[in-house]
């Protein structure tokens, strides 16, 4: 999913030189995932982030198109790098014995939020449902699953709902997505970005 996001995100954001931006984001995604699996140290992710930013500027330096919309292209690349590095949080949380229930709660909240956005009726009702329903369900699951407290679970449920609703409004509803890659990038943005918050909350409360 990280590589699919890397391929479609620059085109989704209409960045200039999207292939180069995709390459930088994709290489950063591979590096972050490899580091987290082989040497699970949070400090190394910071190093990966630093090299990703350096790679972004190198990619811009090698452009031969006059570098139009340079600031926008750099912003898209750095935003994508942060998202794919956040994926490592899912690996961290799953690798922890006590973190798996929190991962399952967040996954359920994401699925419920995504389904809520397609409820019939006014869009405002769908947005409210996408934020409220995952919060309530996550809190209930947090009280049922061992090792998970309702309050942290509710916070992740609310974060999942707001991320899905915001992504849907920004990209899936009001923007044209002519390519399958851009639609897939928009669809996986919220799950990928929630990786580090899940890991940090798991480390804090479990």
Short mmCIF file of C-alpha atoms in Angstrom, two decimals:
data_model
loop_
_atom_site.label_atom_id
_atom_site.label_comp_id
_atom_site.label_asym_id
_atom_site.label_seq_id
_atom_site.Cartn_x
_atom_site.Cartn_y
_atom_site.Cartn_z
CA UNK A 1 0.00 0.00 0.00
CA UNK A 2 2.90 2.36 0.68
CA UNK A 3 4.24 1.92 -2.85
CA UNK A 4 0.76 2.35 -4.33
CA UNK A 5 0.43 5.55 -2.32
CA UNK A 6 3.86 6.71 -3.51
CA UNK A 7 2.86 6.12 -7.13
CA UNK A 8 -0.47 7.94 -7.00
CA UNK A 9 -0.01 10.68 -4.40
CA UNK A 10 2.02 13.15 -6.53
CA UNK A 11 -0.55 12.95 -9.33
CA UNK A 12 -3.34 13.25 -6.78
CA UNK A 13 -1.79 16.50 -5.53
CA UNK A 14 -0.94 17.54 -9.10
CA UNK A 15 2.71 18.02 -8.29
CA UNK A 16 5.15 18.95 -11.02
CA UNK A 17 7.58 16.16 -12.00
CA UNK A 18 5.35 13.52 -10.37
CA UNK A 19 7.53 10.55 -11.38
CA UNK A 20 10.53 11.90 -9.52
CA UNK A 21 8.43 12.67 -6.46
CA UNK A 22 6.97 9.16 -6.58
CA UNK A 23 10.48 7.71 -6.70
CA UNK A 24 11.61 9.64 -3.62
CA UNK A 25 8.48 8.70 -1.64
CA UNK A 26 8.70 5.07 -2.73
CA UNK A 27 12.37 4.70 -1.77
CA UNK A 28 11.65 6.30 1.59
CA UNK A 29 8.76 3.88 2.14
CA UNK A 30 11.00 0.88 1.42
CA UNK A 31 13.73 2.23 3.69
CA UNK A 32 11.36 2.99 6.58
CA UNK A 33 9.69 -0.43 6.41
CA UNK A 34 13.02 -2.26 6.15
CA UNK A 35 14.52 -0.34 9.07
CA UNK A 36 11.49 -0.97 11.27
CA UNK A 37 11.54 -4.70 10.55
CA UNK A 38 15.30 -5.26 10.80
CA UNK A 39 16.27 -2.70 13.45
CA UNK A 40 13.13 -1.45 15.25
CA UNK A 41 14.57 1.76 16.66
CA UNK A 42 12.52 4.96 16.57
CA UNK A 43 15.64 7.08 16.17
CA UNK A 44 16.46 5.41 12.87
CA UNK A 45 13.14 6.54 11.43
CA UNK A 46 14.28 10.09 12.04
CA UNK A 47 17.38 9.33 9.99
CA UNK A 48 15.19 7.91 7.21
CA UNK A 49 13.10 11.08 7.30
CA UNK A 50 16.23 13.22 7.02
CA UNK A 51 17.52 11.24 4.03
CA UNK A 52 14.07 11.44 2.44
CA UNK A 53 14.08 15.23 2.68
CA UNK A 54 17.61 15.35 1.26
CA UNK A 55 16.48 13.08 -1.56
CA UNK A 56 13.61 15.45 -2.26
CA UNK A 57 15.94 18.37 -2.83
CA UNK A 58 18.30 16.25 -4.91
CA UNK A 59 15.40 15.17 -7.08
CA UNK A 60 14.44 18.79 -7.62
CA UNK A 61 18.04 19.69 -8.49
CA UNK A 62 18.09 17.06 -11.25
CA UNK A 63 14.96 18.41 -12.90
CA UNK A 64 15.46 19.85 -16.37
CA UNK A 65 12.05 21.42 -16.91
CA UNK A 66 12.80 24.80 -15.35
CA UNK A 67 11.45 23.61 -11.99
CA UNK A 68 7.96 25.16 -12.16
CA UNK A 69 5.95 25.15 -8.89
CA UNK A 70 9.07 24.16 -6.97
CA UNK A 71 7.69 24.89 -3.50
CA UNK A 72 4.51 22.92 -4.18
CA UNK A 73 6.46 19.93 -5.48
CA UNK A 74 8.74 19.90 -2.43
CA UNK A 75 5.73 20.19 -0.10
CA UNK A 76 4.01 17.24 -1.78
CA UNK A 77 7.16 15.12 -1.55
CA UNK A 78 7.76 15.89 2.14
CA UNK A 79 4.09 15.27 2.97
CA UNK A 80 4.22 11.92 1.22
CA UNK A 81 7.45 11.01 3.00
CA UNK A 82 5.87 11.70 6.40
CA UNK A 83 2.88 9.50 5.51
CA UNK A 84 4.93 6.51 4.37
CA UNK A 85 7.22 6.76 7.40
CA UNK A 86 4.13 6.70 9.60
CA UNK A 87 3.37 3.23 8.21
CA UNK A 88 6.22 1.90 10.34
CA UNK A 89 4.03 2.57 13.36
CA UNK A 90 1.69 -0.24 12.34
CA UNK A 91 4.65 -2.63 12.30
CA UNK A 92 5.74 -1.44 15.72
CA UNK A 93 2.28 -1.80 17.22
CA UNK A 94 1.68 -5.25 15.72
CA UNK A 95 5.07 -6.50 16.92
CA UNK A 96 4.07 -5.66 20.48
CA UNK A 97 1.97 -8.35 22.13
CA UNK A 98 -0.18 -5.77 23.90
CA UNK A 99 -0.45 -3.56 20.83
CA UNK A 100 -2.42 -5.90 18.57
CA UNK A 101 -5.86 -5.22 20.17
CA UNK A 102 -5.34 -1.48 19.67
CA UNK A 103 -4.47 -2.11 16.02
CA UNK A 104 -7.67 -4.13 15.58
CA UNK A 105 -9.74 -1.38 17.22
CA UNK A 106 -8.24 1.24 14.90
CA UNK A 107 -8.78 -0.94 11.83
CA UNK A 108 -12.44 -1.42 12.78
CA UNK A 109 -12.82 2.33 13.28
CA UNK A 110 -11.32 3.04 9.87
CA UNK A 111 -13.65 0.57 8.17
CA UNK A 112 -16.69 1.97 9.94
CA UNK A 113 -15.72 5.55 9.09
CA UNK A 114 -15.23 4.68 5.43
CA UNK A 115 -18.65 3.05 5.28
CA UNK A 116 -20.31 5.96 7.06
CA UNK A 117 -19.21 8.40 4.37
CA UNK A 118 -21.53 6.66 1.89
CA UNK A 119 -24.67 6.94 3.97
CA UNK A 120 -27.62 8.37 2.03
CA UNK A 121 -28.66 11.91 2.83
CA UNK A 122 -26.85 15.22 3.29
CA UNK A 123 -23.08 15.11 3.32
CA UNK A 124 -22.97 16.83 6.70
CA UNK A 125 -24.81 13.88 8.25
CA UNK A 126 -22.31 11.46 6.72
CA UNK A 127 -19.40 13.47 8.09
CA UNK A 128 -20.90 13.54 11.60
CA UNK A 129 -21.56 9.80 11.43
CA UNK A 130 -18.04 9.12 10.17
CA UNK A 131 -16.59 10.95 13.18
CA UNK A 132 -19.04 9.87 15.88
CA UNK A 133 -19.69 6.21 15.04
CA UNK A 134 -16.01 5.09 15.07
CA UNK A 135 -15.45 6.97 18.33
CA UNK A 136 -18.33 5.18 20.07
CA UNK A 137 -17.58 1.75 18.61
CA UNK A 138 -13.86 2.05 19.38
CA UNK A 139 -14.64 2.98 22.99
CA UNK A 140 -16.94 -0.05 23.30
CA UNK A 141 -14.35 -2.36 21.79
CA UNK A 142 -11.73 -0.86 24.07
CA UNK A 143 -13.79 -1.90 27.03
CA UNK A 144 -14.22 -5.44 25.71
CA UNK A 145 -10.78 -6.33 24.41
CA UNK A 146 -8.10 -7.19 26.94
CA UNK A 147 -5.35 -4.64 27.48
CA UNK A 148 -7.19 -1.74 25.85
CA UNK A 149 -8.77 1.14 27.72
CA UNK A 150 -11.92 2.88 26.38
CA UNK A 151 -10.45 6.41 26.38
CA UNK A 152 -7.35 5.69 24.23
CA UNK A 153 -9.49 3.55 21.94
CA UNK A 154 -12.02 6.36 21.59
CA UNK A 155 -9.25 8.83 20.74
CA UNK A 156 -7.99 6.59 17.96
CA UNK A 157 -11.55 6.04 16.75
CA UNK A 158 -12.14 9.78 16.56
CA UNK A 159 -8.80 10.29 14.78
CA UNK A 160 -9.68 7.58 12.27
CA UNK A 161 -13.10 9.10 11.64
CA UNK A 162 -11.84 12.63 11.12
CA UNK A 163 -9.02 11.47 8.85
CA UNK A 164 -11.36 9.44 6.67
CA UNK A 165 -13.95 12.24 6.51
CA UNK A 166 -11.34 14.87 5.64
CA UNK A 167 -9.77 12.68 2.97
CA UNK A 168 -13.15 11.90 1.46
CA UNK A 169 -14.15 15.56 1.31
CA UNK A 170 -10.80 16.79 -0.04
CA UNK A 171 -10.16 14.13 -2.65
CA UNK A 172 -12.91 11.58 -3.23
CA UNK A 173 -15.90 13.90 -3.39
CA UNK A 174 -14.82 17.26 -4.76
CA UNK A 175 -11.84 16.39 -6.94
CA UNK A 176 -11.55 14.54 -10.19
CA UNK A 177 -9.64 11.25 -9.88
CA UNK A 178 -9.15 10.15 -13.48
CA UNK A 179 -6.49 7.51 -12.72
CA UNK A 180 -6.88 4.39 -10.58
CA UNK A 181 -3.55 5.20 -8.92
CA UNK A 182 -4.80 8.56 -7.65
CA UNK A 183 -7.99 7.02 -6.29
CA UNK A 184 -6.02 4.31 -4.50
CA UNK A 185 -3.65 6.89 -3.02
CA UNK A 186 -6.60 8.87 -1.65
CA UNK A 187 -8.21 5.73 -0.25
CA UNK A 188 -5.12 4.53 1.66
CA UNK A 189 -3.99 7.95 2.90
CA UNK A 190 -5.88 7.81 6.21
CA UNK A 191 -4.86 4.24 7.17
CA UNK A 192 -1.21 4.87 6.35
CA UNK A 193 -1.04 8.18 8.21
CA UNK A 194 -2.46 6.68 11.42
CA UNK A 195 0.44 4.27 11.88
CA UNK A 196 2.62 6.39 14.14
CA UNK A 197 -0.27 7.67 16.30
CA UNK A 198 -1.30 4.05 16.95
CA UNK A 199 2.25 3.07 17.88
CA UNK A 200 2.80 6.09 20.11
CA UNK A 201 -0.48 5.62 21.93
CA UNK A 202 0.21 1.90 22.33
CA UNK A 203 3.61 2.65 23.85
CA UNK A 204 2.11 5.28 26.16
CA UNK A 205 -0.89 3.45 27.57
CA UNK A 206 0.01 -0.26 27.28
#
